[in-house]
Each structure stands twice: as structure tokens, then as C-alpha cells.
Coordinates of C-alpha atoms in Angstrom, one line a residue:
Chain M
M1 CA -26.9 0.2 25.3
T2 CA -25.7 -2.3 22.9
T3 CA -26.4 -6.0 23.1
I4 CA -25.3 -8.7 20.6
S5 CA -27.1 -11.8 19.8
I6 CA -25.6 -14.7 18.0
R7 CA -28.3 -17.1 17.1
N8 CA -27.4 -20.6 15.9
V9 CA -24.5 -19.4 13.7
W10 CA -22.7 -21.9 11.5
K11 CA -19.9 -21.0 9.1
E12 CA -18.8 -23.5 6.3
Y13 CA -16.3 -23.2 3.5
D14 CA -17.3 -25.6 0.8
E15 CA -17.0 -29.0 2.5
R16 CA -15.3 -27.6 5.8
V17 CA -17.2 -26.6 8.7
V18 CA -15.5 -24.0 10.7
L19 CA -18.0 -23.0 13.3
E20 CA -21.2 -24.8 14.2
R21 CA -24.1 -24.1 16.6
I22 CA -22.8 -20.8 18.0
N23 CA -25.3 -19.3 20.4
L24 CA -24.2 -16.3 22.4
E25 CA -26.0 -13.3 24.1
I26 CA -23.6 -10.4 24.8
E27 CA -24.9 -7.9 27.2
S28 CA -24.4 -4.3 26.8
R29 CA -21.1 -2.8 27.9
A30 CA -19.6 -6.4 28.2
F31 CA -16.0 -7.0 27.5
V32 CA -15.9 -10.5 25.9
A33 CA -12.6 -12.3 25.2
L34 CA -12.6 -15.1 22.7
V35 CA -9.7 -17.7 23.1
G36 CA -9.0 -21.0 21.8
P37 CA -6.2 -22.7 19.8
S38 CA -5.1 -21.5 16.3
G39 CA -7.4 -22.4 13.6
C40 CA -10.5 -22.9 15.9
G41 CA -12.4 -20.1 14.0
K42 CA -12.3 -17.3 16.6
T43 CA -10.8 -14.8 13.9
T44 CA -13.5 -16.1 11.4
F45 CA -16.2 -15.4 14.1
L46 CA -14.9 -11.9 14.6
R47 CA -15.0 -11.3 10.8
M48 CA -18.7 -12.4 10.9
L49 CA -19.3 -9.8 13.6
L50 CA -17.7 -7.2 11.3
S51 CA -19.6 -8.3 8.2
E52 CA -16.4 -9.1 6.4
E53 CA -17.8 -12.6 6.1
S54 CA -21.4 -13.7 6.5
P55 CA -22.6 -16.8 8.4
T56 CA -23.5 -19.8 6.3
R57 CA -26.5 -20.3 8.7
G58 CA -28.0 -18.4 11.6
E59 CA -28.1 -14.6 12.3
I60 CA -26.2 -11.9 14.3
L61 CA -28.3 -9.1 15.8
I62 CA -27.1 -6.0 17.3
D63 CA -29.8 -4.5 19.6
G64 CA -32.3 -6.8 18.2
K65 CA -31.6 -5.9 14.5
P66 CA -29.7 -8.0 12.0
I67 CA -26.3 -6.6 11.2
A68 CA -25.8 -4.9 7.9
G69 CA -24.2 -7.0 5.1
E70 CA -21.0 -4.9 5.0
P71 CA -18.8 -3.2 7.7
T72 CA -20.4 -0.1 9.2
A73 CA -19.4 2.8 11.6
E74 CA -21.5 1.1 14.4
R75 CA -18.7 -1.5 14.7
G76 CA -15.2 -0.4 15.0
V77 CA -12.2 -2.6 14.7
V78 CA -8.6 -2.7 15.5
F79 CA -6.4 -5.4 13.9
Q80 CA -3.1 -6.8 14.9
R81 CA -1.6 -5.2 11.8
Y82 CA -2.5 -2.6 9.1
S83 CA -5.0 -0.9 11.3
V84 CA -3.7 2.5 10.5
F85 CA -3.0 4.2 7.2
P86 CA 0.7 4.5 6.4
H87 CA 0.4 7.5 4.1
L88 CA -1.3 9.8 6.8
T89 CA 0.3 11.3 9.9
V90 CA -0.9 10.5 13.2
L91 CA -3.2 13.4 13.2
G92 CA -4.2 12.7 9.7
N93 CA -5.3 9.3 10.7
V94 CA -7.4 10.3 13.3
L95 CA -8.9 13.2 11.3
L96 CA -9.7 10.9 8.6
A97 CA -12.3 9.2 10.6
L98 CA -14.0 12.5 11.3
E99 CA -13.6 13.5 7.5
F100 CA -15.2 10.2 6.5
E101 CA -18.0 11.1 8.8
K102 CA -18.6 14.7 8.1
G103 CA -16.8 15.6 5.0
G104 CA -19.3 14.6 2.4
C105 CA -18.7 13.1 -0.8
F106 CA -14.9 14.2 -1.1
A107 CA -14.3 13.1 2.6
R108 CA -12.6 16.5 3.4
L109 CA -13.2 19.1 5.8
F110 CA -12.4 22.9 5.5
G111 CA -12.4 26.0 7.6
T112 CA -14.1 26.0 10.9
A113 CA -15.3 22.5 10.6
R114 CA -11.8 21.3 10.0
R115 CA -10.4 23.4 12.9
K116 CA -13.0 21.8 15.1
A117 CA -12.3 18.5 14.0
I118 CA -8.6 18.8 14.4
E119 CA -9.3 20.0 18.0
E120 CA -11.4 16.9 18.7
A121 CA -8.7 14.7 17.1
R122 CA -5.9 16.3 19.3
A123 CA -8.0 15.6 22.4
M124 CA -8.5 12.0 21.4
L125 CA -4.8 11.6 20.8
D126 CA -4.1 13.1 24.3
C127 CA -6.4 10.6 25.7
V128 CA -4.6 7.4 24.3
G129 CA -1.2 9.1 25.2
L130 CA 0.0 10.1 21.7
G131 CA 0.0 13.8 22.3
G132 CA 3.1 15.4 20.9
N133 CA 3.3 12.8 18.1
E134 CA 0.8 14.4 15.7
K135 CA 3.2 15.1 12.7
K136 CA 4.8 11.6 12.8
Y137 CA 4.0 9.0 10.2
P138 CA 3.0 5.5 11.5
A139 CA 6.2 3.9 10.4
Q140 CA 7.9 6.2 12.8
L141 CA 5.9 5.0 15.7
S142 CA 6.5 1.7 17.8
G143 CA 4.1 -1.2 17.7
G144 CA 2.3 -0.1 20.9
M145 CA 2.0 3.6 19.6
Q146 CA 0.6 2.3 16.4
Q147 CA -2.0 0.4 18.2
R148 CA -3.0 3.3 20.5
L149 CA -3.3 5.4 17.1
A150 CA -5.5 2.6 15.8
L151 CA -7.9 2.8 19.0
A152 CA -8.0 6.5 18.8
Q153 CA -8.9 6.5 15.1
T154 CA -11.7 3.8 15.9
L155 CA -13.0 5.4 19.0
I156 CA -13.5 9.0 17.7
R157 CA -16.2 7.7 15.4
K158 CA -18.0 6.4 18.8
P159 CA -18.8 2.9 17.6
K160 CA -21.3 0.9 19.7
V161 CA -19.3 -2.1 19.4
L162 CA -15.4 -2.4 19.5
L163 CA -14.0 -5.5 17.8
L164 CA -10.3 -6.3 18.5
D165 CA -8.4 -9.0 16.5
E166 CA -5.4 -9.9 18.6
P167 CA -4.7 -6.2 18.8
F168 CA -1.7 -6.6 21.4
G169 CA -0.4 -9.8 20.3
A170 CA 2.7 -8.5 18.5
L171 CA 3.7 -6.0 21.4
D172 CA 6.5 -6.4 24.0
P173 CA 5.2 -7.5 27.4
G174 CA 5.9 -4.1 29.1
I175 CA 4.2 -2.2 26.4
R176 CA 1.2 -4.6 26.4
G177 CA 0.8 -3.9 30.1
D178 CA 0.4 -0.1 29.3
I179 CA -1.8 -0.6 26.6
H180 CA -4.0 -3.0 28.6
A181 CA -4.4 -0.2 31.3
L182 CA -5.4 2.2 28.4
M183 CA -7.8 -0.5 27.2
R184 CA -9.3 -0.9 30.6
R185 CA -9.8 2.9 30.9
L186 CA -11.3 3.3 27.4
W187 CA -13.8 0.5 28.2
N188 CA -14.8 2.1 31.5
E189 CA -15.2 5.7 29.9
E190 CA -16.7 5.0 26.5
E191 CA -20.1 3.4 25.9
L192 CA -18.5 0.2 24.4
T193 CA -19.4 -3.3 24.0
V194 CA -16.1 -5.1 23.3
V195 CA -15.3 -8.4 21.6
M196 CA -11.6 -9.3 21.7
V197 CA -9.9 -12.2 20.0
T198 CA -6.8 -13.2 21.6
H199 CA -4.5 -16.4 22.3
D200 CA -3.1 -15.0 25.6
L201 CA -5.2 -16.3 28.5
S202 CA -3.8 -13.9 31.0
E203 CA -4.8 -11.2 28.8
A204 CA -8.3 -12.5 28.4
F205 CA -8.8 -12.8 32.1
G206 CA -7.0 -9.5 32.9
L207 CA -9.2 -7.5 30.7
A208 CA -12.5 -9.3 30.0
T209 CA -15.9 -9.7 31.9
R210 CA -16.4 -12.9 30.2
V211 CA -14.2 -15.5 28.6
I212 CA -15.5 -17.6 25.8
A213 CA -13.4 -20.5 24.8
F214 CA -13.8 -22.1 21.2
E215 CA -12.8 -25.8 20.5
R216 CA -13.0 -28.1 17.9
P217 CA -14.5 -31.2 20.0
R218 CA -14.2 -34.1 17.7
L219 CA -10.9 -35.1 16.3
D220 CA -11.9 -37.4 13.7
P221 CA -8.8 -38.1 11.4
V222 CA -11.0 -39.1 8.3
D223 CA -13.9 -36.7 8.7
G224 CA -12.4 -34.0 10.9
D225 CA -13.5 -31.2 8.6
R226 CA -17.2 -32.3 9.0
Y227 CA -17.2 -30.9 12.6
G228 CA -16.9 -27.4 13.3
A229 CA -15.7 -25.5 16.5
V230 CA -18.1 -24.9 19.2
I231 CA -18.3 -22.9 22.3
K232 CA -16.4 -25.1 24.8
D233 CA -16.5 -22.7 27.9
D234 CA -18.3 -19.6 28.8
I235 CA -16.7 -18.1 32.0
E236 CA -17.8 -15.2 33.8
V237 CA -14.8 -13.5 35.2
W238 CA -15.2 -13.1 39.0
P239 CA -15.4 -10.9 40.9
R240 CA -17.3 -9.0 38.3
R241 CA -15.9 -6.1 36.5
I242 CA -18.6 -3.6 35.6
A243 CA -17.9 -0.8 33.1
G244 CA -17.7 2.5 34.7
Q245 CA -17.2 1.2 38.2
P246 CA -14.1 0.8 40.2
S247 CA -12.6 -2.6 39.4
P248 CA -12.9 -5.3 42.1
H249 CA -9.5 -6.7 41.0
R250 CA -6.4 -5.5 42.6
D251 CA -3.9 -3.2 41.0
E252 CA -5.9 -2.9 37.7
T253 CA -5.7 0.9 37.9
K254 CA -2.2 0.6 37.3
S255 CA -0.5 -0.9 34.4
I256 CA 0.7 -4.5 34.7
T257 CA 4.4 -4.5 34.2
A258 CA 5.4 -7.9 35.2
P259 CA 6.2 -10.1 32.3
G260 CA 4.4 -13.4 31.8
R261 CA 6.2 -16.6 32.3
D262 CA 7.1 -17.1 28.6
D263 CA 7.9 -13.4 28.1
P264 CA 11.6 -12.4 27.9
A265 CA 12.8 -10.9 31.3
Q266 CA 13.1 -7.1 31.2
D267 CA 13.8 -4.2 33.3
Q268 CA 11.0 -2.6 35.0
G269 CA 10.1 0.9 33.3
Q270 CA 12.2 0.1 30.4
A271 CA 10.9 -0.4 27.0
R272 CA 7.6 1.4 27.9
D273 CA 6.3 3.5 25.0
D274 CA 3.8 5.3 27.0
L275 CA 4.9 8.7 28.6
A276 CA 1.5 10.1 29.0
L277 CA -0.4 7.7 31.1
P278 CA 0.2 7.7 34.9
A279 CA 2.4 4.9 35.9
Chain F
M1 CA 34.8 -14.4 4.9
R2 CA 31.9 -15.4 2.7
A3 CA 31.6 -13.3 -0.4
I4 CA 28.0 -12.3 0.5
N5 CA 29.4 -10.6 3.7
R6 CA 32.2 -8.8 2.0
Q7 CA 31.3 -5.0 1.8
P8 CA 33.4 -2.7 -0.4
R9 CA 34.8 0.4 1.3
S10 CA 33.3 3.5 0.0
G11 CA 36.3 4.6 -2.1
V12 CA 36.5 1.0 -3.6
R13 CA 32.7 1.1 -4.2
L14 CA 33.2 4.3 -6.2
L15 CA 36.0 2.9 -8.3
L16 CA 34.1 -0.3 -8.9
G17 CA 31.1 1.6 -10.2
A18 CA 33.3 3.7 -12.6
L19 CA 35.1 0.8 -13.8
P20 CA 32.7 -0.4 -16.5
F21 CA 32.4 3.0 -18.0
V22 CA 36.1 3.6 -18.1
L23 CA 36.6 0.1 -19.7
V24 CA 34.0 0.9 -22.4
A25 CA 35.7 4.2 -23.1
I26 CA 39.1 2.7 -23.2
L27 CA 38.0 0.0 -25.6
Y28 CA 36.3 2.5 -27.7
L29 CA 39.3 4.9 -28.0
T30 CA 41.7 2.1 -28.8
G31 CA 39.4 0.6 -31.4
S32 CA 38.8 4.0 -33.0
A33 CA 42.6 5.0 -32.9
L34 CA 43.5 1.6 -34.5
R35 CA 40.9 1.8 -37.2
L36 CA 41.6 5.4 -38.0
A37 CA 45.5 4.6 -38.2
D38 CA 44.6 2.0 -40.8
N39 CA 42.2 4.1 -42.7
P40 CA 41.7 7.9 -41.9
Q41 CA 38.4 7.7 -43.9
D42 CA 36.8 5.0 -41.6
K43 CA 33.4 5.9 -40.4
L44 CA 32.6 3.1 -38.0
L45 CA 34.4 4.5 -34.9
P46 CA 34.9 8.2 -35.2
A47 CA 37.5 10.1 -33.0
L48 CA 36.5 12.4 -30.3
S49 CA 37.4 15.5 -32.5
T50 CA 34.9 14.2 -35.1
F51 CA 32.1 13.9 -32.6
A52 CA 32.9 17.4 -31.1
A53 CA 32.5 18.8 -34.7
T54 CA 29.3 16.9 -35.4
I55 CA 27.8 17.9 -32.2
D56 CA 28.7 21.5 -32.8
R57 CA 27.2 21.2 -36.3
M58 CA 24.1 19.4 -35.0
A59 CA 23.3 21.2 -31.8
F60 CA 24.8 24.7 -32.2
T61 CA 24.6 25.7 -35.9
P62 CA 21.5 26.2 -37.7
D63 CA 20.8 23.9 -40.6
G64 CA 22.0 25.3 -43.9
R65 CA 18.8 24.3 -45.7
T66 CA 15.9 24.8 -43.0
G67 CA 17.8 27.3 -40.6
E68 CA 16.8 25.0 -37.9
I69 CA 18.9 23.7 -35.3
L70 CA 18.4 19.9 -36.0
W71 CA 19.5 18.5 -32.5
W72 CA 16.9 20.6 -30.7
V73 CA 14.1 20.3 -33.1
D74 CA 14.6 16.5 -32.9
T75 CA 14.7 16.5 -29.4
A76 CA 11.6 18.7 -28.8
A77 CA 9.5 16.6 -31.4
S78 CA 10.4 13.2 -29.6
L79 CA 9.9 14.6 -26.0
A80 CA 6.5 16.2 -27.0
R81 CA 5.4 12.6 -28.3
L82 CA 6.9 10.9 -25.4
V83 CA 5.4 13.2 -22.8
V84 CA 2.0 13.2 -24.1
A85 CA 1.8 9.5 -24.6
L86 CA 3.1 9.0 -21.0
A87 CA 0.5 11.3 -19.7
I88 CA -2.3 9.6 -21.5
S89 CA -1.1 6.2 -20.5
T90 CA -0.7 7.2 -17.0
L91 CA -4.4 8.5 -16.7
I92 CA -5.8 5.5 -18.5
S93 CA -3.9 3.2 -16.4
L94 CA -4.6 5.0 -13.1
V95 CA -8.4 5.0 -13.7
I96 CA -8.8 1.5 -15.0
G97 CA -6.1 -0.2 -12.8
V98 CA -7.6 1.1 -9.6
A99 CA -11.1 0.3 -10.8
I100 CA -10.0 -3.3 -11.7
G101 CA -8.1 -3.7 -8.4
L102 CA -11.0 -2.3 -6.2
L103 CA -14.3 -3.2 -7.9
P104 CA -15.2 -6.8 -8.3
H105 CA -17.7 -6.1 -11.1
V106 CA -15.0 -4.0 -13.1
K107 CA -12.5 -6.9 -12.6
A108 CA -15.0 -9.4 -13.8
L109 CA -15.6 -7.2 -16.9
L110 CA -12.1 -6.0 -17.8
G111 CA -9.5 -8.3 -16.0
S112 CA -9.1 -10.9 -18.7
F113 CA -9.5 -8.5 -21.6
V114 CA -6.7 -6.4 -20.3
G115 CA -4.7 -9.5 -19.8
V116 CA -5.2 -10.4 -23.4
V117 CA -4.6 -7.1 -24.8
S118 CA -1.3 -6.7 -23.0
M119 CA 0.0 -9.8 -24.9
V120 CA -0.6 -8.3 -28.3
P121 CA 2.8 -7.2 -29.7
P122 CA 2.4 -3.4 -30.2
L123 CA 4.9 -3.3 -33.0
A124 CA 2.9 -5.9 -34.9
I125 CA -0.2 -3.5 -35.0
L126 CA 1.9 -0.5 -36.0
P127 CA 0.9 -1.0 -39.8
I128 CA -2.6 -1.0 -38.6
L129 CA -2.2 2.3 -36.8
F130 CA -0.6 3.9 -39.8
I131 CA -3.4 2.6 -42.1
V132 CA -6.1 3.7 -39.7
L133 CA -4.6 7.0 -38.1
G134 CA -2.3 8.1 -41.0
L135 CA 1.4 8.8 -40.7
G136 CA 1.0 11.9 -38.4
E137 CA 1.4 12.3 -34.7
P138 CA -1.5 10.3 -33.6
S139 CA -0.4 7.1 -34.8
K140 CA 3.0 7.4 -33.0
I141 CA 1.5 8.4 -29.8
T142 CA -1.1 5.7 -30.0
L143 CA 1.6 3.0 -30.6
I144 CA 3.5 4.2 -27.3
I145 CA 0.1 4.2 -25.4
I146 CA -0.9 0.7 -26.7
G147 CA 2.5 -0.5 -25.7
L148 CA 2.6 1.0 -22.2
A149 CA -1.0 1.3 -21.0
P150 CA -2.1 -2.5 -20.7
V151 CA 1.2 -3.4 -18.7
M152 CA 0.6 -0.4 -16.5
I153 CA -3.0 -1.1 -15.9
R154 CA -2.2 -4.8 -14.8
D155 CA 0.7 -3.3 -12.6
L156 CA -1.7 -0.8 -10.9
A157 CA -4.5 -3.3 -10.6
L158 CA -2.1 -5.6 -8.7
R159 CA -0.8 -2.9 -6.6
T160 CA -4.2 -2.0 -5.6
E161 CA -5.1 -5.4 -4.7
E162 CA -2.0 -5.7 -2.7
L163 CA -3.3 -2.9 -0.3
P164 CA -3.9 -4.8 3.0
R165 CA -7.4 -5.9 3.1
Q166 CA -7.6 -4.7 6.7
Q167 CA -7.2 -1.2 5.6
L168 CA -10.2 -1.2 3.4
I169 CA -12.3 -2.8 6.1
K170 CA -11.0 -0.2 8.6
A171 CA -12.0 2.4 6.4
Q172 CA -15.4 1.0 6.1
T173 CA -15.8 1.0 9.7
L174 CA -15.1 4.6 9.8
G175 CA -18.0 5.1 7.6
A176 CA -16.2 5.7 4.2
S177 CA -18.0 5.4 0.9
T178 CA -16.5 3.6 -2.0
F179 CA -15.7 7.1 -3.4
G180 CA -14.2 8.2 -0.2
I181 CA -12.0 5.2 0.0
V182 CA -10.7 5.7 -3.5
Q183 CA -9.8 9.3 -2.7
R184 CA -8.3 9.1 0.9
V185 CA -7.1 5.5 1.2
V186 CA -6.4 4.1 -2.2
L187 CA -5.3 6.8 -4.5
P188 CA -2.7 8.4 -2.1
Q189 CA -1.1 5.1 -1.7
I190 CA -1.3 4.2 -5.4
L191 CA 0.4 7.4 -6.7
P192 CA 3.8 6.7 -5.4
R193 CA 3.4 3.1 -6.9
L194 CA 2.4 4.6 -10.0
L195 CA 5.6 6.6 -10.3
D196 CA 7.4 3.3 -9.8
S197 CA 5.4 1.8 -12.8
L198 CA 6.0 5.0 -14.8
R199 CA 9.8 4.6 -14.2
L200 CA 9.9 1.1 -15.4
S201 CA 7.7 2.0 -18.4
L202 CA 10.2 4.6 -19.7
G203 CA 12.4 2.0 -21.4
P204 CA 9.5 0.5 -23.5
A205 CA 8.1 4.1 -24.1
W206 CA 11.4 5.1 -25.7
L207 CA 11.5 1.8 -27.7
F208 CA 8.1 2.2 -29.2
L209 CA 8.9 6.0 -29.8
I210 CA 11.9 5.4 -31.8
A211 CA 10.4 2.4 -33.8
A212 CA 7.5 4.7 -34.7
E213 CA 9.8 7.5 -35.7
A214 CA 12.0 5.1 -37.6
I215 CA 9.3 4.1 -39.8
A216 CA 7.4 7.0 -40.6
S217 CA 8.4 10.7 -39.3
E218 CA 9.9 14.0 -40.4
S219 CA 11.7 14.8 -37.2
G220 CA 12.5 13.2 -33.9
L221 CA 15.5 11.6 -32.5
G222 CA 14.8 8.2 -33.8
Y223 CA 13.9 9.8 -37.3
R224 CA 17.4 11.3 -37.4
I225 CA 19.3 8.2 -36.4
F226 CA 17.6 6.1 -39.1
L227 CA 18.1 8.8 -41.6
V228 CA 21.8 9.2 -41.2
R229 CA 22.2 5.5 -41.0
R230 CA 22.2 5.5 -44.8
Y231 CA 25.5 7.3 -44.8
L232 CA 27.0 5.2 -42.0
A233 CA 27.1 8.5 -40.0
M234 CA 28.3 7.0 -36.9
D235 CA 29.4 10.5 -35.7
V236 CA 25.7 11.5 -35.5
I237 CA 24.3 8.2 -34.3
L238 CA 26.4 7.6 -31.4
P239 CA 25.8 11.2 -29.9
Y240 CA 22.2 10.8 -30.5
V241 CA 22.1 7.6 -28.6
A242 CA 24.1 9.0 -25.7
W243 CA 21.7 12.0 -25.8
I244 CA 18.6 9.7 -25.7
T245 CA 20.2 7.7 -22.8
L246 CA 21.0 10.8 -20.8
L247 CA 17.4 12.0 -21.3
A248 CA 15.8 8.8 -20.2
F249 CA 18.2 8.7 -17.1
L250 CA 17.2 12.1 -16.2
M251 CA 13.5 11.4 -16.5
D252 CA 14.1 8.1 -14.3
F253 CA 16.1 10.2 -11.8
G254 CA 13.6 13.1 -11.6
L255 CA 10.7 10.6 -11.1
Q256 CA 12.5 9.0 -8.2
K257 CA 13.3 12.4 -6.6
L258 CA 9.6 13.5 -7.1
Q259 CA 8.6 10.3 -5.5
N260 CA 10.7 11.0 -2.5
R261 CA 9.5 14.8 -2.4
L262 CA 5.8 14.1 -2.8
F263 CA 5.5 11.1 -0.7
P264 CA 8.0 11.1 2.4
W265 CA 6.1 8.3 4.0
F266 CA 6.6 5.9 1.2
A267 CA 10.0 4.7 1.7
A268 CA 9.5 3.7 5.3
A269 CA 6.1 2.2 4.6
R270 CA 7.3 0.2 1.8
A271 CA 10.0 -1.2 4.1
A272 CA 7.6 -2.1 6.9

């Protein structure tokens, strides 16, 4: 059970107010999507949840306790880019997460512990549909497969909170559909509270239990920087998705392959990078 | 078709590559032949036969006075200095460079200091080195290190800072300590870049080596060149220069191969 409380959080850089009066209670196992126009501070907000930045005012609590001042293993993250380590193979990337956890000062595992960790890592890779690619380097993977790897690497540490910073924004539409299906499954199976930043509204409503819209309300040409973005809308997605229960939405167990309106037209079943997930 | 779009065919490419070498050779041989026809005693542009005789004397015949084969004695002396100096510079720059690039406190402490030190012209302090360290090996090796290390430190600090911030955050969310990040995330990615830095440092390294050997030494490639200069012995100087060039080229080539061998992921990751 992991709740996140954001209490009257402000973020200012020098004279510029980015976010103001952000109050939010995120219940356990929710899937919150943050949407809003570019530059409205949604990524800044995520970075504060990650402790990459600290709020100027206010506080952020996880399970009632203030979050640590630096990133910790209780909050996993997948970025749009640079989420995996280019110098390690697919298996090495997932294994590294376990080695950081159990490998002690030198972050390395040996003997039985290593064999056990490799087994665990392989199971995780199978789970995200990367089985058979263990020996490849990230540069040899497609964008979608790299994000699957990033998810596997993050989730093997069993974080309580998963933070996603436009993780699927750079992917082709078909591939995005597959990875959405994977994301839904992972959210259902793992004990996760998810916060995702996205600029894609259909993605937000297609995955989340709750969609939060940030907006800079006062467009003052002289003093615009004095006002930060606030929460404009807080929408509960209906009918409710509940983690671990069958979805009330149609067709969600399958992947969405229909491209969005603005997406390039494409063949069904082509350009899909996922061979392991059931179609 | 625009010039930027014209690609030479592979045969043409090879020919173009060879052209400058052939031109230089032709120029030299013509010049040499003309001067020697004018004056058979001319020392400035020796004939190929003179080179052959000299190389045979220097590289394959023991010296009459010492019984040593000078070519190899010089080569060994120079390479020993160079390798020791490169190794020490590499070690220093790796430790300090990564620390500056990764740790804000170390950057605050050493960043500007290294920036200033790297602007000191090393040859200008060579006399100080000779006074303080004497004329032996330490002063020559120190000169090379002073010439290389600050630049390499700055280079590696920049490379370390260039690593995507996301990677460091990600590692922290996987529970890594600073030491763990250094070992498993930063060092493995900096080492191939270190080899790049080392390759670029080979030129300056030879420069400082030969400068130091020219001023005070009893052996070494640079020492020999500056010794025989007194006799206008171009038949020794030119083969030595060619030999130094070949050694430097081989070192560069070897480091490049080493990089490909040890870090197979690097080429693709750099392109991405």
C-alpha cells in the first residue's frame, strides 16, 4: 500500500514560478497521468517526486513520510531516453539492478547468488517480452524494446512507486499499443502506484485511473512568470479501472493497434516489436 | 551534382589516398638526385642507398665504441620514458577527471585549479624541472606528465559530465551508492573515452619527450637526432623521424583496435 501526498507544493526558479499550490492525494495502486501543454511544469513535478529537484515550498509524502532528499530505490523511473545503460547487455542491465541491491560495496554478485540473480533477471525479461535478446546491447534494440528493458530493470527492484516521464512518446504507434498492453499488465500484477507524464491524451485516458491536467491559468504578458501552473482538471477515469481486477473497458486486454488520428497510417501487425506478448 | 554528394569509387579512393605519399616521395627523390648530381658530397637530401647504409649501421651493427646497437638502445630508452609517462598521466587523469566530473565538491575544489594549470606552457617550466629533479629520467617523465595530465583531466571531466543525467538518476533509483555508480556506470563508459583521450595525447607526448631528450639526455630518439644535427647527418635524422612517426602511428592504431576489442558497444552507443 503506497499513497503519495503532495501538500501545497510550489516550485520557483529565481523569479520564475513554475508550479504553485499543488495539492494532490494519490491513493495506493492508482495510475495517475499528468497531462498539459509543453512547459507547464509536469516534468518538473515528476522530478520533484523523484527528488531530482526539491520543492521551494510544501512537502511530498509517501505513506505519510517525507520523501528522501535524493533518489531512492522505493521510487523507480523510466525516462523517454537514456533509461538503460549502453555499456551493458540486456541481461547485464537487469542484473545490474540486482547487483546494486545485493552486491555490496563493489556492486557485483558471484557464484550461487549470481546464478540466482541471473535466473530472476531472465524471468523478468521473459515477463516484458525480451526473452532471447539477453546478449544484445541496447543500441541493437528498437526504441520499444529499449523501453521494455528500462521497465524490466526498474521493476526488478520492486519499487513502490513507478514514475514515467513520457516513456512511450518517441515510439511508433503500433509499438506503443503493444507496450501500453504490457504497461497495463504490469500495473495489474505488481504492487505499484504509477505516476506518468505524457502529452498524449489518448494514452492518458487509455492507461490511467486518474488524469491530472496542469495549466498556467493567467497569461499575463508582463508578469507571466509570476504565476505558476496549477492543477486545472482532476478527472477520474470512468468506468473505474482497479488494479488487479478485470478492466471494465473493452478490448484492453488486447493491444491497441489502431493508429491515432495524427499518426502515420500503417499495416496491421507490421512494425510490432513484440513477439512474446499475446496479440 | 554538388561536390558534397560526389563519392569516389573504391579504386579512386585508394589512389587519392596514396597520391600525397607518392608526390612527397617523387619530390624528395628528384630533389635529392638534382643536388647529388651537382655535388656528390651534399648532405641535405641523401640518396636512398645512403639511407640503407645508415640504417644498416645504426640498427643492425653494434656501435664500434660501446658495442650497443644505437637504434634499438635509443628506441628502448624513449619508449620506456613515454610508456611510463603515459601510464602515470592516464592514472592521474582518470582518478581526478572522474572525481571532478562526478563530485560537485571536488569540482569546486579542483576545477579552476586544473583549468589554470593546464594553461602553463610545460616547456617553460622544463628548466625548473631540471633544477629540481636533476637531469635524469624523473625530470623528463615529469615534463610529459605535466604536459599531458591537465588536458586529459579536463577532457575526462567533461566526458564524465556529458554522461546523461538520467543514467545517474536511474542508477540511484536502483539503489546504487556513489562508489557503485563509479564502478558500474561511470568507469565502464569513461574507459573507451579515455582511450580516445590517450590517442589524442600521443602527439603532445612525443613532442615533450623529444624536447626533453634534446636538452639533456644520454640516449633516446630525440637525443640522437639532436646529437647528429651537428654533423648535418640527414641520413640519420630522416630515418629516425620516419621511425618515430611509425611508432606513433602504430600506438594510435593499437589503441583504436584495443577500443573496438574491449568495448564492442561503444561505436554504436556513440553514434546513437
